[in-house]
């Protein structure tokens, strides 16, 4: 990429940032809750790229109705997080990933110019287009899904990327594309955003402390949870270098369940979470869970819970 093109694009988006018309959810008179920032992009945009370039940014504390990925592209910046209840510092090449409705504000000033690159993703588009690359990790699955079930969730993810080259390259491509918008810009941004989130998933997995004393059966359950959309007993046997019959017997002995029962349990738990927490149709949920068609998903769900998906969700919402 030509450096002058990137520099012009960063400069353009930096100026555009100052013109963004930030809108907030209207509240009733006397409502003292923090204000909620609404999606600032066009309605037909799934992904919006924002660039802040300057020495001082003092946002008022707020919530937002979209997911965001803020990357310290140049310099460090400070922010306020409701969860931490204090000021945190995001260092250069680190990112802060926020959930919808989580309290947050950039609150920073200093002598050095800083550049913060923000990737904003509409909530519905996130679940429809990007969530599947993150759903295999239990912790990431819960992080991104929780605010859809509990709007008062205050979690965030802060990551330092080991391979900054790949992440910066992806962000630079997104910056240039968004600054020079064309009719197919969103079609270009979606796969770039998907690649960025895959980098997030990879880095997050490395950042989570691994339990060194887990039994083989526990490791297998985790592996199933991370690959439930395409997992087979033969895959597990190959991964752990054991014969399938040995692993089948091990699971039955230590957990009292077969591989198929564990896989079904993992899929059904995810199915319920997705149906409660997203607006995805059951056909898309079935595909996310690894079912080749909706009929197989409906059949498995009814056999597991005793009722059809819609009936199950209706009953649990009443309790």
Short mmCIF file of C-alpha atoms in Angstrom, two decimals, residues 13 20 22 39-51 65-70 117-131 170-197:
data_model
loop_
_atom_site.label_atom_id
_atom_site.label_comp_id
_atom_site.label_asym_id
_atom_site.label_seq_id
_atom_site.Cartn_x
_atom_site.Cartn_y
_atom_site.Cartn_z
CA UNK A 13 -11.42 9.97 8.37
CA UNK A 20 -20.14 12.75 12.99
CA UNK A 22 -23.70 11.40 17.42
CA UNK A 39 -25.57 3.69 15.59
CA UNK A 40 -23.82 6.67 13.94
CA UNK A 41 -23.48 5.20 10.45
CA UNK A 42 -25.96 4.78 7.65
CA UNK A 43 -28.75 2.25 8.11
CA UNK A 44 -27.38 0.16 5.22
CA UNK A 45 -23.90 -0.07 6.75
CA UNK A 46 -22.92 -3.19 8.69
CA UNK A 47 -19.45 -1.85 9.46
CA UNK A 48 -18.28 1.71 10.07
CA UNK A 49 -14.65 2.79 10.36
CA UNK A 50 -13.88 5.79 12.58
CA UNK A 51 -10.49 7.42 13.04
CA UNK A 65 -26.20 0.07 20.94
CA UNK A 66 -23.46 -1.55 18.82
CA UNK A 67 -20.24 -3.54 19.19
CA UNK A 68 -16.99 -1.66 18.82
CA UNK A 69 -13.29 -2.45 18.45
CA UNK A 70 -10.98 0.46 19.34
CA UNK A 117 -9.01 3.36 14.89
CA UNK A 118 -12.55 2.29 15.67
CA UNK A 119 -14.36 -0.56 13.93
CA UNK A 120 -18.06 -0.26 14.71
CA UNK A 121 -20.39 -3.16 13.93
CA UNK A 122 -24.19 -3.08 13.92
CA UNK A 123 -25.47 -5.60 16.45
CA UNK A 124 -27.77 -7.50 14.10
CA UNK A 125 -25.10 -7.64 11.40
CA UNK A 126 -22.58 -8.87 13.95
CA UNK A 127 -24.64 -11.94 14.80
CA UNK A 128 -25.68 -12.60 11.23
CA UNK A 129 -22.26 -12.25 9.59
CA UNK A 130 -19.42 -12.40 12.10
CA UNK A 131 -20.46 -14.23 15.25
CA UNK A 170 -6.10 -5.33 8.06
CA UNK A 171 -7.01 -2.04 9.72
CA UNK A 172 -5.09 -0.03 7.14
CA UNK A 173 -6.94 -1.77 4.31
CA UNK A 174 -10.23 -0.99 6.06
CA UNK A 175 -9.26 2.66 6.60
CA UNK A 176 -8.37 3.19 2.95
CA UNK A 177 -11.49 1.40 1.72
CA UNK A 178 -13.82 3.36 3.98
CA UNK A 179 -12.16 6.68 3.19
CA UNK A 180 -12.53 6.07 -0.58
CA UNK A 181 -16.05 4.66 -0.43
CA UNK A 182 -17.57 2.97 -3.45
CA UNK A 183 -20.79 1.04 -4.06
CA UNK A 184 -19.20 -2.24 -2.98
CA UNK A 185 -17.33 -0.87 0.06
CA UNK A 186 -19.43 -2.84 2.55
CA UNK A 187 -18.84 -6.01 0.53
CA UNK A 188 -15.10 -5.38 0.89
CA UNK A 189 -15.27 -4.48 4.58
CA UNK A 190 -17.20 -7.58 5.68
CA UNK A 191 -14.46 -10.15 4.89
CA UNK A 192 -11.81 -7.77 6.28
CA UNK A 193 -13.81 -7.47 9.50
CA UNK A 194 -14.20 -11.24 9.59
CA UNK A 195 -10.41 -11.64 9.28
CA UNK A 196 -9.90 -9.06 12.03
CA UNK A 197 -12.23 -10.94 14.38
#
